[in-house]
Amino acid sequence: MENPRPQPPALTPPMAPLSAPLHPPIAPIPVPPPRAPVPAAAAGVGDGDGDEAEYEISDDHRAARERHERAVQELLQRRRAYAMAVPTNDSAVRARLRRLGEPITLFGEREMERRDRLRALMVKLEAEGQVDRLLRAQEDDQAARAGDEEEEEEQIQYPFFTEGTQELLNARVDIAQYSLPRAKARIERAKRRHEDPDEDPEAEADLVVKQAGDFVLDCSEIGDDRPLTGCSFSRDASLFATSSWSGLIKVWSMPQITKVATLKGHTERATDVAFSPVDDCLATASADKTAKLWKQDGSLLMSFDGHLDRLARLAFHPSGKYLGTASFDKTWRLWDINTGTELLLQEGHSRSVYGVNFHPDGSLAASCGLDSYARVWDLRSGRLFFTLKGHVKPVLGICFSPNGFLVATGSEDNFCRIWDLRKKEVLYSIPAHKSLVSHVKFEPQEGYYLATSSYDTKAALWSARDYKPIKSLVGHESKVTSLDISGGNILAHAFSIICCVNSYVQNPFLGLLMGRVCVVYADGQQIVTVSHDRTIKIWSCRSSTQDNAMELD
């Protein structure tokens, strides 16, 4: 049997089975081992979705979050506190504190501080869950009010008044009797000047402002070894006085600056000096907490003791019978210069009182202080007439205008503001200086211009019509602390007003002439400024006398 022929090999290779992989297998993805749970203290508190539980929070972040939560809680607590109904009457606040078992007052605590303490206590009790205690105290208050309605109507409500002395009552009567005739004469004169066709106040104001632009430095003298703080002309402008940090008060003669007397008596630096408008005496203030009354020859007449802190400025009442002193003990006081009696201790400022000034009629007093406010007081009744709010920094100077209805204030905010007492609002704000305004003074006859001094080493004159700058008095090398304008004696001014009114009624031509003579007599011809550079500078307006003489001709 023949063997079969061998078959030729296949031309196509055999195909791999379909189940075999085409590529090498990929390595499996490694799975991380399970992570240990993070403690709650390290993970922090999440927002509820569990995202922050997987991360650790640093100590700084945790502290910042805690501070934020505390601030939020304090804010919410403060909102609840201000939303609570807290009594506004101080007697009701005291009664509520007594019912809650708390002291009704603390040492040195005032009415608003006591009310805030009650509010904080009520919030604390509410947070602690003692609402029933609060409700019980509130019900007791309502029951007490319902039972004592008639008695509460008779109680004195704030603001309260304290009973004054008989001396204060006599002084108020005297001030009223003094101020009313002066106010009447001033108003009648203003009406006459407005209605009289021969009178031209606008032209007169233009003339005075033009003359004020001619002030020049006439004399300069070293006043003391220490910085000077205050200055004042005498009533006839034949003398002026200066005060300094050395505690010495020096009296100088005019027109040549010659020392006449040195007043020694203060144990600390002297802060201000003022001549009496009617007598030949002067008053001084000092950081030794006292004010003193002197004769012009240097002999001490009287010392006014009573302030609890250093004194700042002082001023005489137009009648010359009373003296006002401002102090850092947050009060200003009124003294009788004949007896040395303290007639009035006036509170009202929340911080130190720096300046005091009197209305030309004598009816009002103005005070300014480091609380950024100035206040106008009625001396005849003791009431607060007007609070001058507008400055943003301490008010250091204040002055009434001779027209009787304008007040100027100077402040550390570098502004001088003009206030209208008739409208009880600010009339104009003058960006007066590059540093704080230390003193302000109206021209003493009619108030046609205003003088300001500043720590920018300058004094400046401003028109009282449009408050544009007239003249800048440049010459000091350091801070200008005070200034004064000669002429315009208040007593002579009042006498001239009465003479003008009476003369005009009897003889119009004579009255007009008397009015012109009054302008010549009372027009401010010289300005004195003192500074920390220890110098006294006299600024004179030489052309004004010639212009007035030509006008009379």
XYZ file of C-alpha atoms in Angstrom:
553
model
C 0.000 0.000 0.000
C 1.464 3.274 -1.080
C 2.083 5.981 1.442
C 0.030 9.133 0.908
C 1.802 12.242 -0.459
C 2.570 14.775 2.147
C 0.359 17.902 2.029
C 2.077 21.296 1.466
C 2.036 23.679 4.459
C -0.719 26.205 4.719
C 0.029 29.597 3.228
C -1.734 31.575 6.084
C -0.644 31.127 9.629
C -3.150 29.899 12.026
C -5.188 32.708 13.745
C -4.921 33.121 17.421
C -7.965 32.373 19.359
C -10.210 35.404 19.927
C -10.072 35.005 23.649
C -6.361 35.823 23.760
C -5.496 39.505 24.748
C -4.175 41.779 22.016
C -2.021 43.972 24.453
C -0.245 43.209 27.630
C -2.424 43.738 30.683
C -2.316 47.190 32.443
C -1.144 47.279 36.066
C -3.985 47.834 38.561
C -4.403 51.330 40.140
C -3.033 51.268 43.689
C -5.631 51.931 46.364
C -4.371 54.041 49.379
C -4.722 52.454 52.725
C -7.604 53.712 54.850
C -6.765 56.986 56.669
C -7.072 57.246 60.376
C -9.935 59.502 61.523
C -8.919 63.059 62.453
C -9.967 64.207 65.932
C -12.691 66.799 66.038
C -10.437 69.265 67.850
C -7.895 69.141 64.991
C -10.403 69.025 62.164
C -12.449 72.015 63.343
C -16.124 72.564 62.980
C -17.556 72.298 59.459
C -20.426 74.038 57.879
C -22.571 70.913 57.972
C -21.553 69.248 54.665
C -18.484 67.446 56.059
C -16.002 69.037 53.630
C -13.782 70.576 56.303
C -13.530 67.368 58.328
C -10.828 66.070 55.964
C -8.458 69.037 56.590
C -6.520 70.207 59.605
C -6.924 73.859 60.716
C -3.991 75.856 62.050
C -4.001 77.471 65.477
C -3.989 80.978 63.994
C -7.045 80.204 61.875
C -8.813 78.652 64.855
C -8.015 81.716 67.015
C -9.237 84.073 64.291
C -12.466 82.078 63.982
C -12.983 82.223 67.747
C -12.407 85.974 67.757
C -14.902 86.363 64.940
C -17.499 84.307 66.795
C -16.970 86.334 69.952
C -17.329 89.576 67.995
C -20.545 88.308 66.418
C -21.891 87.341 69.831
C -20.970 90.731 71.282
C -22.647 92.463 68.346
C -25.808 90.440 68.780
C -25.723 91.066 72.500
C -25.283 94.774 71.916
C -28.222 94.794 69.499
C -30.372 93.060 72.050
C -29.233 95.556 74.662
C -30.184 98.585 72.587
C -33.466 96.942 71.645
C -34.403 96.605 75.308
C -36.688 99.142 76.875
C -34.573 100.916 79.493
C -35.970 103.801 81.559
C -34.743 107.246 80.566
C -35.521 108.979 83.852
C -32.637 108.647 86.284
C -34.957 108.041 89.229
C -36.578 105.134 87.341
C -33.138 103.734 86.492
C -32.183 103.833 90.168
C -35.424 102.115 91.138
C -34.904 99.345 88.553
C -31.343 98.740 89.794
C -32.590 98.560 93.367
C -35.217 95.961 92.435
C -32.578 93.898 90.639
C -30.397 93.876 93.748
C -27.669 96.089 92.298
C -26.155 99.289 93.747
C -28.135 102.284 92.563
C -24.989 104.309 91.894
C -21.243 103.904 91.777
C -18.529 106.353 92.710
C -18.266 109.069 90.052
C -21.038 107.524 87.948
C -23.240 109.875 85.924
C -26.767 109.445 84.614
C -25.920 108.021 81.185
C -23.275 105.690 82.630
C -25.841 104.409 85.152
C -28.345 103.773 82.359
C -25.731 101.859 80.332
C -24.928 99.735 83.373
C -28.609 98.842 83.765
C -28.826 97.909 80.083
C -25.765 95.632 80.333
C -27.202 93.985 83.455
C -30.520 93.272 81.737
C -28.768 91.670 78.761
C -26.680 89.540 81.092
C -29.747 88.309 82.987
C -31.528 87.505 79.731
C -28.532 85.528 78.468
C -28.421 83.568 81.734
C -32.084 82.653 81.419
C -33.303 84.827 84.306
C -36.136 86.321 82.309
C -38.583 85.938 85.158
C -36.402 88.178 87.306
C -36.489 90.874 84.656
C -40.244 90.565 84.212
C -40.773 90.758 87.955
C -38.710 93.954 88.187
C -40.596 95.461 85.251
C -43.970 94.614 86.795
C -42.884 96.186 90.073
C -41.897 99.358 88.215
C -45.261 99.519 86.470
C -47.087 99.007 89.732
C -45.052 101.717 91.426
C -45.739 104.149 88.567
C -49.419 103.377 88.622
C -49.576 104.012 92.367
C -47.520 107.209 92.387
C -48.679 109.039 89.257
C -49.578 112.198 91.115
C -46.320 112.202 93.048
C -44.236 111.694 89.897
C -45.858 114.695 88.238
C -44.510 116.886 91.007
C -40.953 115.529 90.777
C -38.274 117.617 89.112
C -37.414 116.333 85.664
C -34.015 116.574 84.046
C -32.380 118.912 83.219
C -32.442 119.848 86.863
C -31.693 123.146 88.590
C -29.893 123.512 91.876
C -30.877 126.187 94.335
C -28.506 129.149 94.255
C -27.412 131.518 96.965
C -28.877 134.896 97.780
C -25.719 136.504 96.401
C -26.342 134.799 93.044
C -29.947 136.022 93.010
C -28.821 139.579 93.703
C -26.199 139.274 90.944
C -28.795 138.023 88.440
C -31.067 140.961 89.240
C -28.154 143.361 88.926
C -27.102 141.852 85.583
C -30.669 142.103 84.268
C -30.936 145.746 85.325
C -27.578 146.431 83.696
C -28.164 144.594 80.429
C -31.691 145.710 79.517
C -30.933 149.448 79.034
C -27.798 148.587 77.052
C -29.718 146.209 74.817
C -32.396 148.856 74.270
C -29.815 151.497 73.363
C -28.038 149.110 70.997
C -31.257 148.200 69.180
C -32.359 151.825 68.897
C -28.996 152.790 67.489
C -29.144 149.956 64.966
C -32.622 151.099 63.862
C -31.475 154.692 63.539
C -28.458 153.710 61.459
C -30.693 151.628 59.228
C -33.444 154.223 58.747
C -31.377 157.422 58.691
C -30.578 158.408 55.080
C -27.493 160.279 56.285
C -26.047 157.107 57.770
C -24.164 154.771 55.460
C -23.037 151.661 57.402
C -21.832 149.998 54.216
C -19.466 152.855 53.396
C -18.291 152.991 56.987
C -17.615 149.261 56.970
C -15.683 149.559 53.713
C -13.594 152.338 55.226
C -12.752 150.366 58.358
C -11.898 147.251 56.349
C -9.704 149.328 54.045
C -7.920 150.787 57.047
C -7.414 147.329 58.512
C -5.446 146.389 55.435
C -2.864 149.048 56.388
C -1.760 147.444 59.664
C 2.021 147.212 59.869
C 4.479 146.075 62.509
C 5.214 149.123 64.626
C 7.222 147.738 67.545
C 8.640 144.473 68.872
C 9.965 143.758 72.350
C 11.123 140.775 74.387
C 8.416 140.270 76.986
C 9.808 137.549 79.240
C 12.327 134.739 79.561
C 9.586 132.168 79.018
C 6.833 131.878 76.372
C 4.018 134.444 76.584
C 0.436 133.217 76.977
C -1.904 136.213 77.146
C -2.202 139.962 76.573
C -4.756 142.699 77.183
C -5.096 146.458 76.590
C -6.343 148.751 79.334
C -9.603 150.608 78.814
C -7.871 153.766 77.480
C -5.153 151.795 75.635
C -2.417 153.641 77.554
C -1.262 150.351 79.111
C -1.256 146.696 78.255
C -0.325 143.584 80.211
C 1.204 140.221 79.333
C 1.309 136.845 81.072
C 3.939 134.146 80.668
C 5.004 130.664 81.692
C 7.306 132.171 84.306
C 4.242 133.080 86.369
C 5.005 136.801 86.078
C 2.521 139.393 84.870
C 4.061 142.506 83.356
C 2.399 145.846 82.724
C 3.717 147.955 79.839
C 3.097 151.546 78.796
C 2.103 152.762 75.328
C 3.102 153.875 72.727
C 6.698 153.039 73.654
C 6.809 149.575 75.179
C 8.211 150.402 78.608
C 7.742 148.120 81.588
C 5.708 149.796 84.330
C 5.192 147.019 86.895
C 5.787 143.313 87.478
C 3.083 141.333 89.282
C 4.424 138.452 91.359
C 2.126 136.107 93.214
C 1.360 133.033 91.145
C 3.297 129.865 91.945
C 2.747 128.249 88.530
C 2.718 129.512 84.949
C 0.276 132.322 84.206
C -2.247 131.463 81.500
C -4.132 134.705 80.827
C -4.540 138.354 81.805
C -7.402 140.847 81.354
C -7.869 144.521 82.235
C -11.113 145.672 83.806
C -13.357 147.587 81.372
C -14.297 150.198 84.008
C -11.609 150.253 86.718
C -7.828 150.585 86.867
C -7.262 146.958 87.812
C -6.522 143.694 86.058
C -7.119 139.994 86.654
C -4.808 137.070 86.005
C -5.265 133.315 85.711
C -2.708 130.630 86.476
C -2.054 126.912 86.492
C -1.909 127.104 90.309
C -5.758 126.874 90.210
C -6.252 130.508 91.275
C -7.188 133.827 89.720
C -5.978 137.084 91.213
C -7.051 140.719 91.077
C -4.319 143.393 90.982
C -3.875 147.117 90.872
C -1.923 148.511 87.971
C 1.020 149.287 90.225
C 1.410 145.594 91.117
C -0.314 145.402 94.511
C -2.544 142.360 95.063
C -6.188 143.101 95.805
C -7.823 139.681 95.972
C -7.370 135.996 95.180
C -10.149 133.784 93.837
C -9.733 130.200 95.072
C -12.074 127.320 94.336
C -11.185 125.646 91.049
C -9.978 122.068 91.276
C -7.619 122.183 88.273
C -5.524 124.709 86.396
C -7.164 127.757 84.871
C -7.129 128.652 81.180
C -8.757 131.926 80.066
C -10.688 134.579 81.976
C -12.797 137.628 81.149
C -14.427 140.582 82.899
C -18.146 141.186 82.731
C -18.903 144.474 80.888
C -20.104 146.002 84.149
C -16.703 145.352 85.718
C -18.355 143.823 88.804
C -17.892 140.177 87.912
C -15.119 137.956 86.636
C -15.487 134.730 84.654
C -12.814 132.026 84.830
C -12.508 128.838 82.758
C -10.759 125.791 84.169
C -9.642 122.290 83.301
C -11.940 120.986 86.083
C -14.751 121.049 83.424
C -16.415 124.135 84.900
C -16.413 127.882 84.528
C -17.175 130.129 87.463
C -18.483 133.625 88.048
C -16.926 135.700 90.850
C -17.856 138.946 92.575
C -14.694 141.048 92.439
C -15.852 143.272 95.313
C -16.269 140.478 97.843
C -14.359 137.594 96.247
C -17.458 135.395 96.509
C -18.013 132.562 94.064
C -21.459 133.333 92.667
C -21.849 130.600 90.071
C -20.246 127.224 89.386
C -21.424 126.299 85.906
C -21.117 122.750 84.633
C -22.164 121.526 81.208
C -18.988 120.632 79.332
C -17.865 117.008 79.287
C -14.210 117.995 79.104
C -12.022 120.909 80.180
C -13.355 124.441 79.687
C -10.785 126.619 77.945
C -12.366 130.006 77.228
C -15.103 132.332 78.472
C -16.477 135.591 77.071
C -19.371 137.960 77.840
C -21.973 139.564 75.592
C -21.472 143.325 75.150
C -24.843 143.897 76.826
C -23.808 141.705 79.761
C -26.814 139.398 79.451
C -25.078 136.300 78.071
C -21.892 134.375 78.704
C -20.194 132.009 76.273
C -17.857 129.156 77.153
C -15.797 126.855 74.953
C -13.920 123.692 75.788
C -11.950 120.667 74.769
C -15.173 118.724 74.109
C -15.376 120.540 70.715
C -18.459 122.468 71.831
C -19.173 126.060 72.744
C -22.177 126.997 74.833
C -24.052 130.254 75.377
C -25.627 130.806 78.814
C -28.237 133.313 79.964
C -26.779 134.952 83.081
C -30.159 136.357 84.120
C -31.885 132.975 84.386
C -29.032 130.448 84.421
C -30.430 128.544 81.448
C -28.444 127.184 78.545
C -29.381 129.320 75.542
C -27.558 127.643 72.657
C -24.986 124.902 72.052
C -22.600 125.632 69.195
C -21.960 122.284 67.485
C -19.766 122.209 64.400
C -16.118 121.990 65.315
C -14.483 118.559 65.246
C -11.657 119.389 67.656
C -11.290 121.403 70.890
C -12.531 124.994 70.768
C -9.895 127.357 72.194
C -11.271 130.853 71.542
C -14.662 132.541 71.592
C -15.800 136.161 71.225
C -19.081 138.077 70.890
C -19.436 140.696 68.192
C -20.348 144.256 69.241
C -23.496 143.979 67.102
C -24.868 141.565 69.712
C -25.906 138.627 67.529
C -22.704 137.129 66.099
C -20.249 134.846 67.873
C -16.843 133.761 66.579
C -15.093 130.569 67.681
C -11.588 129.286 66.947
C -10.623 125.645 67.166
C -7.852 123.102 66.838
C -9.414 122.038 63.532
C -7.824 125.234 62.048
C -11.269 126.737 61.405
C -12.885 129.901 62.667
C -16.679 129.639 62.627
C -19.199 132.475 62.777
C -22.510 131.764 64.542
C -25.779 133.694 64.376
C -27.584 133.736 67.728
C -30.838 134.800 66.075
C -30.987 131.733 63.828
C -29.065 129.476 66.228
C -26.899 128.105 63.456
C -23.443 128.465 61.962
C -23.289 131.331 59.504
C -19.849 130.886 57.979
C -16.770 128.678 58.338
C -13.375 130.237 57.681
C -10.417 127.932 56.926
C -8.345 130.479 58.773
C -4.920 128.963 59.419
C -2.619 126.027 58.816
C -2.550 125.190 62.524
C -4.902 125.558 65.482
C -6.615 128.903 66.092
C -5.576 130.058 69.561
C -7.600 133.258 69.918
C -10.351 135.281 68.170
C -11.317 138.916 68.642
C -13.820 141.196 66.920
C -12.992 144.812 66.180
C -14.422 146.428 69.342
C -16.416 149.328 67.847
C -18.837 147.775 65.345
C -17.303 144.366 64.666
C -16.417 145.267 61.073
C -13.447 142.909 61.040
C -12.234 139.882 62.963
C -8.700 139.086 64.170
C -7.421 135.543 64.708
C -4.125 134.178 66.036
C -2.707 130.764 65.362
C 0.096 128.353 66.104
C 1.220 128.725 62.483
C 3.162 131.828 63.715
C 0.686 134.248 62.129
C -2.251 136.462 63.014
C -4.857 137.353 60.410
C -7.615 139.931 59.859
C -10.911 139.023 58.195
C -13.782 141.138 56.902
C -16.947 140.607 58.946
C -19.113 141.300 55.886
C -17.954 138.514 53.559
C -15.202 136.939 55.733
C -12.549 137.440 53.111
C -8.937 137.857 54.271
C -7.829 141.456 54.790
C -4.307 141.231 56.159
C -1.886 138.609 57.435
C 0.270 139.803 60.339
C 3.555 137.983 59.796
C 6.504 138.520 62.123
C 6.532 136.001 64.946
C 8.903 133.053 64.836
C 6.804 130.684 66.941
C 3.233 129.977 68.012
C 1.030 133.057 68.456
C -0.938 132.462 71.645
C -3.094 135.569 72.075
C -3.991 139.010 70.746
C -5.993 142.096 71.664
C -7.276 145.188 69.840
C -7.127 148.639 71.407
C -10.056 151.033 71.528
C -13.750 150.294 71.755
C -13.980 150.526 75.526
C -17.326 148.922 76.400
C -18.319 151.579 78.914
C -17.324 154.438 76.604
C -19.074 152.630 73.757
C -22.334 152.453 75.702
C -21.994 156.092 76.729
C -21.363 157.123 73.123
C -24.423 155.179 71.965
C -26.666 156.948 74.476
C -25.156 160.313 73.585
C -25.691 159.655 69.878
C -29.328 158.667 70.380
C -30.140 161.616 72.643
C -28.258 164.093 70.488
C -29.904 162.863 67.346
C -33.346 163.340 68.856
C -32.566 166.906 69.963
C -30.375 167.952 67.063
C -29.902 165.704 64.024
C -26.759 167.529 62.884
C -25.180 167.351 66.339
C -26.177 163.703 66.652
C -24.535 162.881 63.334
C -21.393 164.732 64.416
C -21.352 162.882 67.728
C -21.659 159.612 65.851
C -18.627 160.475 63.746
C -16.649 161.506 66.841
C -17.525 158.185 68.454
C -16.010 156.368 65.488
C -12.776 158.313 65.840
C -12.640 157.735 69.607
C -13.450 154.047 69.647
C -11.863 152.835 66.426
C -9.256 150.126 67.066
C -5.921 151.608 66.072
C -3.469 149.037 67.446
C -3.220 145.283 67.779
C -0.930 143.488 70.221
C 0.148 139.871 69.724
C 2.225 137.606 71.980
C 3.935 134.367 71.122
C 6.014 131.459 72.310
C 9.011 133.269 70.837
C 8.754 135.507 73.973
C 8.143 138.672 71.954
C 5.446 141.323 72.093
C 4.539 142.876 68.760
C 2.469 146.019 68.274
C 0.730 146.442 64.909
C -0.454 149.969 64.065
C -2.785 151.395 61.454
C -1.319 154.853 60.984
C -3.420 155.904 57.990
C -6.773 155.458 59.750
C -6.364 158.507 61.977
C -5.618 160.713 58.999
C -8.599 159.344 57.054
C -10.961 159.979 59.973
C -9.627 163.512 60.404
C -10.171 164.199 56.718
C -13.710 162.823 56.980
C -14.513 165.238 59.824
C -13.203 168.151 57.784
